[in-house]
Tab-separated table of C-alpha atoms and ligand atoms in Angstrom:
chain	number	residue	atom	x	y	z
A	1	MET	CA	-7.958	-21.986	6.385
A	2	ASN	CA	-8.643	-21.105	2.748
A	3	ILE	CA	-12.128	-20.014	1.729
A	4	ILE	CA	-13.613	-19.046	-1.605
A	5	LEU	CA	-16.530	-16.604	-1.600
A	6	PHE	CA	-18.459	-17.280	-4.775
A	7	GLY	CA	-21.355	-15.233	-6.104
A	8	PRO	CA	-22.592	-12.815	-8.770
A	9	PRO	CA	-21.352	-9.216	-9.048
A	10	ALA	CA	-22.492	-7.100	-6.073
A	11	ALA	CA	-23.492	-10.154	-4.014
A	12	GLY	CA	-21.455	-8.756	-1.116
A	13	LYS	CA	-18.324	-10.906	-1.533
A	14	GLY	CA	-15.912	-8.000	-1.034
A	15	THR	CA	-17.739	-6.680	2.035
A	16	GLN	CA	-17.895	-10.110	3.677
A	17	ALA	CA	-14.292	-10.946	2.712
A	18	LYS	CA	-13.092	-7.777	4.473
A	19	ILE	CA	-14.977	-8.804	7.624
A	20	LEU	CA	-13.441	-12.308	7.480
A	21	GLU	CA	-9.999	-10.776	6.962
A	22	LYS	CA	-10.405	-8.791	10.181
A	23	GLU	CA	-12.021	-11.484	12.283
A	24	TYR	CA	-10.157	-14.604	11.169
A	25	GLY	CA	-6.848	-13.018	10.147
A	26	LEU	CA	-7.236	-14.343	6.610
A	27	LYS	CA	-5.711	-12.480	3.677
A	28	HIS	CA	-8.407	-11.013	1.399
A	29	LEU	CA	-7.439	-11.763	-2.191
A	30	SER	CA	-9.642	-10.121	-4.829
A	31	THR	CA	-8.535	-10.392	-8.446
A	32	GLY	CA	-10.968	-7.564	-9.327
A	33	ASP	CA	-9.238	-5.266	-6.783
A	34	MET	CA	-5.805	-6.327	-8.078
A	35	LEU	CA	-6.871	-5.519	-11.643
A	36	ARG	CA	-8.314	-2.144	-10.594
A	37	ALA	CA	-4.998	-1.349	-8.847
A	38	GLN	CA	-3.176	-2.086	-12.133
A	39	ILE	CA	-5.611	0.204	-13.955
A	40	ALA	CA	-5.057	2.991	-11.411
A	41	GLU	CA	-1.285	2.634	-11.866
A	42	LYS	CA	-1.787	2.734	-15.656
A	43	THR	CA	0.353	-0.357	-16.231
A	44	GLU	CA	0.365	-2.199	-19.571
A	45	LEU	CA	-1.562	-5.061	-17.933
A	46	GLY	CA	-4.062	-2.575	-16.481
A	47	LEU	CA	-4.690	-0.986	-19.865
A	48	GLN	CA	-5.255	-4.389	-21.480
A	49	ALA	CA	-7.540	-5.551	-18.670
A	50	LYS	CA	-9.637	-2.355	-18.547
A	51	ALA	CA	-10.815	-2.758	-22.130
A	52	VAL	CA	-12.107	-6.259	-21.314
A	53	MET	CA	-13.468	-5.421	-17.856
A	54	ASP	CA	-15.508	-2.470	-19.132
A	55	THR	CA	-17.468	-4.832	-21.363
A	56	GLY	CA	-18.164	-7.184	-18.442
A	57	ALA	CA	-16.262	-10.127	-19.959
A	58	LEU	CA	-13.535	-12.117	-18.200
A	59	VAL	CA	-9.837	-11.299	-18.542
A	60	SER	CA	-7.536	-14.168	-19.480
A	61	ASP	CA	-6.686	-17.015	-17.107
A	62	GLU	CA	-3.017	-16.283	-17.668
A	63	ILE	CA	-3.340	-12.728	-16.308
A	64	VAL	CA	-5.349	-13.539	-13.180
A	65	ILE	CA	-3.445	-16.731	-12.317
A	66	GLY	CA	-0.163	-14.855	-12.670
A	67	MET	CA	-1.423	-12.023	-10.444
A	68	ILE	CA	-2.708	-14.263	-7.687
A	69	ARG	CA	0.293	-16.593	-7.624
A	70	SER	CA	2.668	-14.188	-5.874
A	71	TYR	CA	0.068	-13.374	-3.209
A	72	VAL	CA	-0.872	-16.998	-2.580
A	73	GLU	CA	2.719	-18.087	-2.313
A	74	SER	CA	3.549	-15.360	0.172
A	75	SER	CA	0.402	-15.034	2.281
A	76	SER	CA	-2.004	-17.918	1.910
A	77	CYS	CA	0.686	-20.383	2.824
A	78	VAL	CA	1.181	-18.558	6.099
A	79	LYS	CA	-2.289	-17.965	7.486
A	80	GLY	CA	-4.782	-18.716	4.759
A	81	ALA	CA	-6.884	-16.534	2.534
A	82	VAL	CA	-10.384	-15.602	1.527
A	83	PHE	CA	-10.636	-15.598	-2.266
A	84	ASP	CA	-13.081	-13.108	-3.740
A	85	GLY	CA	-13.818	-13.264	-7.482
A	86	PHE	CA	-11.270	-16.015	-8.071
A	87	PRO	CA	-11.410	-18.677	-9.451
A	88	ARG	CA	-13.842	-18.033	-12.301
A	89	THR	CA	-12.813	-20.943	-14.546
A	90	VAL	CA	-11.894	-24.569	-13.902
A	91	ALA	CA	-8.389	-23.800	-15.219
A	92	GLN	CA	-8.071	-21.131	-12.493
A	93	ALA	CA	-9.460	-23.536	-9.869
A	94	LYS	CA	-6.953	-26.215	-10.827
A	95	ALA	CA	-4.066	-23.720	-10.847
A	96	LEU	CA	-5.118	-22.585	-7.353
A	97	ASP	CA	-5.183	-26.170	-6.079
A	98	ILE	CA	-1.648	-26.688	-7.356
A	99	MET	CA	-0.392	-23.436	-5.766
A	100	LEU	CA	-1.896	-24.380	-2.393
A	101	SER	CA	-0.746	-27.989	-2.540
A	102	LYS	CA	2.858	-26.783	-2.822
A	103	CYS	CA	2.620	-25.729	0.821
A	104	GLY	CA	0.418	-28.615	1.936
A	105	LYS	CA	-2.794	-26.551	1.871
A	106	SER	CA	-6.102	-26.819	0.053
A	107	ILE	CA	-9.414	-25.001	-0.262
A	108	ASP	CA	-11.513	-25.767	2.826
A	109	LYS	CA	-14.834	-24.245	1.809
A	110	VAL	CA	-16.482	-22.688	-1.219
A	111	ILE	CA	-19.360	-20.544	-0.025
A	112	GLU	CA	-21.850	-19.468	-2.664
A	113	LEU	CA	-23.773	-16.287	-1.859
A	114	GLN	CA	-27.151	-16.553	-3.564
A	115	ILE	CA	-29.046	-13.405	-4.449
A	116	GLU	CA	-31.840	-12.498	-6.856
A	117	ASP	CA	-31.132	-10.419	-9.984
A	118	ASP	CA	-33.541	-7.621	-8.934
A	119	GLN	CA	-31.494	-6.956	-5.816
A	120	LEU	CA	-28.254	-7.004	-7.773
A	121	ILE	CA	-29.437	-4.247	-10.109
A	122	GLY	CA	-30.222	-1.981	-7.128
A	123	ARG	CA	-26.879	-2.750	-5.498
A	124	ILE	CA	-24.941	-2.083	-8.722
A	125	GLN	CA	-26.685	1.284	-9.136
A	126	LYS	CA	-25.830	2.202	-5.546
A	127	ARG	CA	-22.180	1.100	-5.929
A	128	ALA	CA	-21.867	3.047	-9.206
A	129	LEU	CA	-22.754	6.224	-7.300
A	130	GLU	CA	-20.503	5.400	-4.338
A	131	GLU	CA	-17.408	3.990	-6.071
A	132	GLY	CA	-17.689	5.121	-9.703
A	133	ARG	CA	-16.576	1.752	-11.107
A	134	SER	CA	-16.643	1.915	-14.903
A	135	ASP	CA	-18.085	-1.619	-15.181
A	136	ASP	CA	-21.019	-0.854	-12.854
A	137	THR	CA	-23.392	0.012	-15.686
A	138	ILE	CA	-26.639	-1.779	-16.473
A	139	GLU	CA	-25.236	-2.861	-19.880
A	140	ALA	CA	-22.056	-4.322	-18.360
A	141	LEU	CA	-24.069	-5.898	-15.519
A	142	LYS	CA	-26.094	-7.921	-18.051
A	143	VAL	CA	-22.884	-9.271	-19.597
A	144	ARG	CA	-21.377	-9.895	-16.145
A	145	LEU	CA	-24.482	-11.783	-15.000
A	146	ASP	CA	-24.458	-13.939	-18.143
A	147	ALA	CA	-20.747	-14.548	-17.642
A	148	TYR	CA	-21.439	-15.419	-13.982
A	149	ARG	CA	-24.124	-17.962	-14.889
A	150	SER	CA	-21.890	-19.697	-17.367
A	151	TYR	CA	-18.752	-19.761	-15.205
A	152	ALA	CA	-20.737	-20.792	-12.104
A	153	ALA	CA	-22.102	-23.746	-14.095
A	154	GLU	CA	-18.533	-24.700	-14.901
A	155	VAL	CA	-16.730	-24.022	-11.609
A	156	LEU	CA	-19.283	-25.013	-8.932
A	157	PRO	CA	-19.540	-28.665	-10.052
A	158	TYR	CA	-15.743	-28.861	-9.688
A	159	TYR	CA	-16.093	-27.997	-5.993
A	160	LYS	CA	-19.358	-29.909	-5.473
A	161	ALA	CA	-17.479	-33.045	-6.531
A	162	LYS	CA	-15.002	-32.306	-3.723
A	163	HIS	CA	-17.915	-31.884	-1.229
A	164	ILE	CA	-16.721	-28.455	-0.085
A	165	HIS	CA	-19.471	-26.318	-1.665
A	166	GLN	CA	-22.052	-24.648	0.591
A	167	ILE	CA	-24.842	-22.158	-0.094
A	168	LEU	CA	-25.681	-19.034	1.884
A	169	ASP	CA	-28.619	-16.645	1.471
A	170	GLY	CA	-26.939	-13.369	0.453
A	171	MET	CA	-30.111	-11.289	0.469
A	172	LYS	CA	-30.164	-10.516	4.186
A	173	SER	CA	-28.419	-7.544	5.803
A	174	VAL	CA	-24.606	-7.363	5.887
A	175	GLU	CA	-24.688	-8.181	9.631
A	176	ILE	CA	-26.923	-11.244	9.273
A	177	VAL	CA	-24.981	-12.619	6.278
A	178	SER	CA	-21.784	-12.119	8.285
A	179	GLN	CA	-23.239	-14.021	11.268
A	180	ASP	CA	-24.446	-16.834	8.993
A	181	LEU	CA	-20.997	-16.977	7.402
A	182	HIS	CA	-19.339	-17.287	10.820
A	183	THR	CA	-21.703	-20.084	11.812
A	184	LEU	CA	-20.983	-21.905	8.575
A	185	ILE	CA	-17.207	-21.497	8.851
A	186	ASP	CA	-17.105	-22.512	12.511
A	187	SER	CA	-19.452	-25.473	12.002
A	188	ASN	CA	-16.766	-28.005	11.070
B	201	LIG	P1	-14.962	-8.216	-9.691
B	201	LIG	O1	-14.443	-7.026	-8.957
B	201	LIG	O2	-14.586	-9.529	-9.041
B	201	LIG	O3	-16.428	-8.134	-10.000
B	201	LIG	O4	-14.221	-8.244	-11.106
B	201	LIG	C1	-14.364	-7.182	-12.030
B	201	LIG	C2	-13.922	-7.650	-13.400
B	201	LIG	O5	-12.546	-8.042	-13.362
B	201	LIG	C3	-14.655	-8.885	-13.943
B	201	LIG	O6	-15.878	-8.532	-14.578
B	201	LIG	C4	-13.623	-9.438	-14.928
B	201	LIG	O7	-13.580	-8.672	-16.119
B	201	LIG	C5	-12.317	-9.185	-14.187
B	201	LIG	N1	-11.945	-10.328	-13.313
B	201	LIG	C6	-11.836	-10.306	-11.945
B	201	LIG	N2	-11.474	-11.508	-11.478
B	201	LIG	C7	-11.364	-12.326	-12.572
B	201	LIG	C8	-11.054	-13.704	-12.737
B	201	LIG	N3	-10.793	-14.512	-11.684
B	201	LIG	N4	-11.045	-14.200	-14.014
B	201	LIG	C9	-11.289	-13.412	-15.073
B	201	LIG	N5	-11.625	-12.116	-14.977
B	201	LIG	C10	-11.663	-11.561	-13.743
């Protein structure tokens, strides 16, 4: 099973993806986490990406597709994955379809976590204190939310046309969202 968790920054994608990884044995693949690991290791790619990420804009398709390819080819083809923060463009979505099709797999569900902006601001402020992410500032959040709206308007229709897009209320507690996610995943 391959699932995409789609939603704005701080919608809870990472938290829910980690729960799904544990409970369904899916590999959690977060391009944001992969990029932050490159930054922590001070690689050339990490340095390039950090400058873009700190503004809240998207890094290039080439970078994220390249990063995710090795993971998809080794893990998703075995037991499936939960994608968190990827894809963010139609080019990324198409590249992912091709990677999965090479091992006879496809995306089963795209679950969109919906949450109001007011709640996101509070969550970003909390995460900034807890994790110290350099892009968790109010200025970067505005850019990230604008970026989200424009890439969601591009990517979601791609999946709606495939009839695999579903919406979940992301404003409830972690436990309730997790239960709702289970119900949705197990429903068909
Ligand atoms: P995230 O942790 O998913 O919120 O991602 C943090 C930042 O990493 C984003 O604001 C982008 O700058 C970059 N990023 C993560 N995933 C992608 C992606 N699929 N495409 C482009 N940029 C990405």
